Coordinates of C-alpha atoms in Angstrom, one line a residue:
M1 CA -114.5 84.1 70.9
Q2 CA -112.0 82.3 73.1
P3 CA -108.0 82.7 72.3
V4 CA -106.6 80.0 70.9
G5 CA -104.3 78.2 72.9
P6 CA -102.5 74.6 73.6
V7 CA -104.5 71.9 72.9
T8 CA -104.8 67.5 71.9
L9 CA -107.4 66.6 69.2
E10 CA -107.7 63.3 69.0
R11 CA -110.0 61.0 66.8
A12 CA -108.7 57.7 64.9
P13 CA -107.2 57.6 62.9
V14 CA -105.5 61.5 63.9
R15 CA -104.2 63.1 66.9
L16 CA -103.0 66.5 66.7
V17 CA -100.8 67.9 69.3
P18 CA -99.2 71.5 69.5
L19 CA -96.0 72.0 67.1
V20 CA -92.7 72.2 69.2
L21 CA -89.2 72.0 68.3
E22 CA -89.0 68.2 69.2
H23 CA -91.1 67.6 65.9
E24 CA -88.5 68.5 63.5
D25 CA -87.1 65.0 62.8
G26 CA -91.0 63.7 62.5
L27 CA -91.7 66.6 60.2
R28 CA -89.0 66.2 58.2
R29 CA -89.4 62.2 57.9
A30 CA -93.2 63.2 56.6
A31 CA -92.1 65.9 54.2
A32 CA -89.8 63.4 52.7
D33 CA -92.1 60.9 52.3
G34 CA -93.3 62.3 48.6
Q35 CA -90.2 64.8 48.2
L36 CA -93.6 67.4 49.3
W37 CA -91.2 70.4 49.1
N38 CA -90.7 69.9 45.4
L39 CA -94.5 71.3 44.6
R40 CA -94.5 74.8 44.2
F41 CA -97.8 75.7 45.8
T42 CA -97.2 74.1 49.0
S43 CA -95.4 75.1 51.9
V44 CA -94.1 72.1 53.1
P45 CA -90.2 72.8 54.2
E46 CA -87.3 71.6 52.8
P47 CA -85.0 69.0 54.6
G48 CA -82.8 71.4 55.5
A49 CA -85.7 74.1 56.5
T50 CA -87.6 72.6 58.8
R51 CA -86.9 74.1 62.0
A52 CA -87.0 77.3 60.3
Y53 CA -90.5 76.1 60.0
I54 CA -91.4 75.7 63.0
E55 CA -89.8 78.4 64.7
T56 CA -92.0 80.8 62.3
A57 CA -94.6 78.5 63.9
L58 CA -93.6 79.0 67.1
R59 CA -93.1 83.1 66.5
G60 CA -96.4 83.2 65.1
R61 CA -97.9 81.3 68.0
A62 CA -96.7 84.0 70.4
E63 CA -97.4 86.6 68.0
G64 CA -101.1 85.6 68.7
H65 CA -101.8 85.1 64.6
R66 CA -101.1 81.5 64.0
F67 CA -101.2 77.7 66.1
A68 CA -99.7 75.2 64.5
F69 CA -100.5 71.6 65.3
A70 CA -98.4 68.3 64.6
V71 CA -100.9 65.9 63.2
L72 CA -100.4 61.8 64.4
D73 CA -101.0 59.0 63.6
A74 CA -102.8 58.5 67.0
A75 CA -102.7 54.4 66.8
S76 CA -97.9 54.9 66.0
G77 CA -97.2 57.9 67.6
E78 CA -96.0 58.6 63.6
M79 CA -96.0 62.5 62.5
I80 CA -97.8 62.6 59.0
G81 CA -98.3 66.0 58.8
C82 CA -99.0 69.9 60.0
T83 CA -101.7 71.9 60.1
S84 CA -102.8 75.1 61.5
Y85 CA -105.1 77.5 62.7
H86 CA -103.9 81.2 60.9
D87 CA -105.0 84.8 60.6
I88 CA -107.1 84.3 64.2
V89 CA -108.8 87.4 64.8
P90 CA -110.7 87.2 67.7
A91 CA -112.3 91.1 67.3
V92 CA -114.5 89.5 64.6
E93 CA -114.8 85.9 66.2
R94 CA -112.7 84.3 62.8
L95 CA -110.0 82.3 62.0
E96 CA -108.3 80.3 59.4
I97 CA -107.2 76.8 58.8
G98 CA -104.0 76.4 56.4
W99 CA -100.3 75.7 56.0
T100 CA -102.1 72.1 55.7
W101 CA -99.9 68.8 54.4
Y102 CA -99.7 65.6 54.8
A103 CA -97.2 62.4 54.0
A104 CA -98.4 61.2 50.5
S105 CA -98.8 58.1 51.6
R106 CA -101.4 59.8 53.8
Q107 CA -103.0 61.5 51.2
R108 CA -106.2 60.6 49.6
S109 CA -107.3 59.0 53.2
A110 CA -109.4 59.6 56.3
V111 CA -106.7 62.2 57.7
N112 CA -107.8 65.1 56.1
T113 CA -111.2 64.9 56.7
T114 CA -110.6 63.6 60.3
A115 CA -108.0 66.6 61.0
K116 CA -110.3 69.4 59.8
L117 CA -113.5 68.2 61.5
L118 CA -111.5 68.1 64.8
L119 CA -110.2 71.6 64.0
M120 CA -113.5 73.1 63.0
Q121 CA -115.2 71.5 66.1
H122 CA -112.8 73.1 68.2
A123 CA -112.9 76.6 66.7
F124 CA -117.0 76.4 66.3
E125 CA -118.1 74.5 69.4
T126 CA -114.8 75.4 71.9
L127 CA -113.6 78.8 70.6
G128 CA -116.7 80.1 69.7
A129 CA -115.6 81.4 66.4
K130 CA -118.6 82.8 63.7
L131 CA -116.8 82.0 61.0
V132 CA -113.5 79.6 59.7
G133 CA -111.7 80.2 56.6
W134 CA -109.4 78.4 53.8
R135 CA -107.4 79.8 51.5
T136 CA -105.0 78.1 48.8
D137 CA -103.0 78.1 45.4
N138 CA -105.4 79.3 42.3
Y139 CA -103.4 75.9 40.7
N140 CA -103.4 73.8 43.6
F141 CA -106.5 72.1 42.3
A142 CA -106.6 69.1 44.9
S143 CA -106.4 71.2 47.7
Q144 CA -109.5 73.4 46.0
R145 CA -111.3 69.8 45.9
A146 CA -110.6 68.8 49.5
I147 CA -111.9 72.1 50.6
E148 CA -114.9 72.0 48.6
R149 CA -115.4 68.4 50.2
L150 CA -115.3 69.9 54.0
G151 CA -118.7 71.9 52.6
A152 CA -116.4 75.6 52.6
R153 CA -118.3 78.0 50.3
K154 CA -115.9 79.6 47.5
D155 CA -116.0 83.5 48.7
G156 CA -113.5 84.5 45.4
V157 CA -110.2 84.7 44.4
L158 CA -107.7 87.7 45.3
R159 CA -105.3 88.1 42.4
H160 CA -101.6 88.5 42.5
H161 CA -102.2 87.9 45.8
A162 CA -99.1 86.1 47.4
L163 CA -95.6 84.8 46.6
R164 CA -94.8 81.2 46.0
R165 CA -91.7 79.5 46.9
D166 CA -90.3 80.2 43.7
G167 CA -90.8 83.7 43.3
T168 CA -93.9 83.9 41.3
V169 CA -97.0 85.1 42.4
R170 CA -100.1 83.0 43.1
D171 CA -103.7 84.4 42.7
T172 CA -105.7 83.4 46.2
V173 CA -108.4 80.9 46.2
M174 CA -110.6 81.7 49.6
Y175 CA -113.1 79.7 51.0
S176 CA -115.0 79.9 54.4
L177 CA -118.0 78.1 56.9
A178 CA -120.5 80.2 58.9
A179 CA -120.9 79.1 61.9
G180 CA -124.7 78.8 61.5
E181 CA -123.4 76.3 58.7
W182 CA -121.7 74.0 61.1
P183 CA -124.1 72.0 62.2
E184 CA -125.4 70.4 58.9
V185 CA -122.0 70.1 58.0
K186 CA -120.8 68.3 61.4
A187 CA -123.6 65.8 59.9
H188 CA -122.0 65.3 57.2
L189 CA -118.6 64.8 57.7
L190 CA -119.6 62.3 60.7
W191 CA -121.3 60.3 58.0
Q192 CA -118.4 60.8 55.7
L193 CA -116.1 59.0 58.2
T194 CA -118.7 56.8 60.1
R195 CA -120.2 55.2 56.4
P196 CA -119.7 51.3 55.5
R197 CA -116.9 51.6 52.7

């Protein structure tokens, strides 16, 4: 698998660019659209923690296990969310997609499907990943439905697995998609994005 490096991925209505400190104000505004930090099962930064959130993502990039993207509106350039490759393991040609969130006004739109299509296409077709994974909180039912709509398969549940922001311990629902499954999933996602509404 190729190393994950800086790249811009674009397909209307989104553009994904490497997350940098200059995105701090835009990220804060996107999170404020719905006060998303109040959801106990998300990674969305509170207003005063936005810079630290970006610095943590940049440390992950330097250490080679995470690469965060700012999700922008392709037409206006407005920041509308964030997503990442993470748990990048080149030795087994695997990575995961996560740390994903969008401004409340952009949820239930083509944004997530398009962003995930771009990330999966880059992972499988450019980086050479053999498997892409996802993980989510057992109580984040919206996230579970969104991952399943992408065509990922549920692998199982890791019980008592990770701390939530409120100090409780979550179970983690794991999903994956193998390289051999990608062509059919890609065709279906493209159909979803181009079918008449």
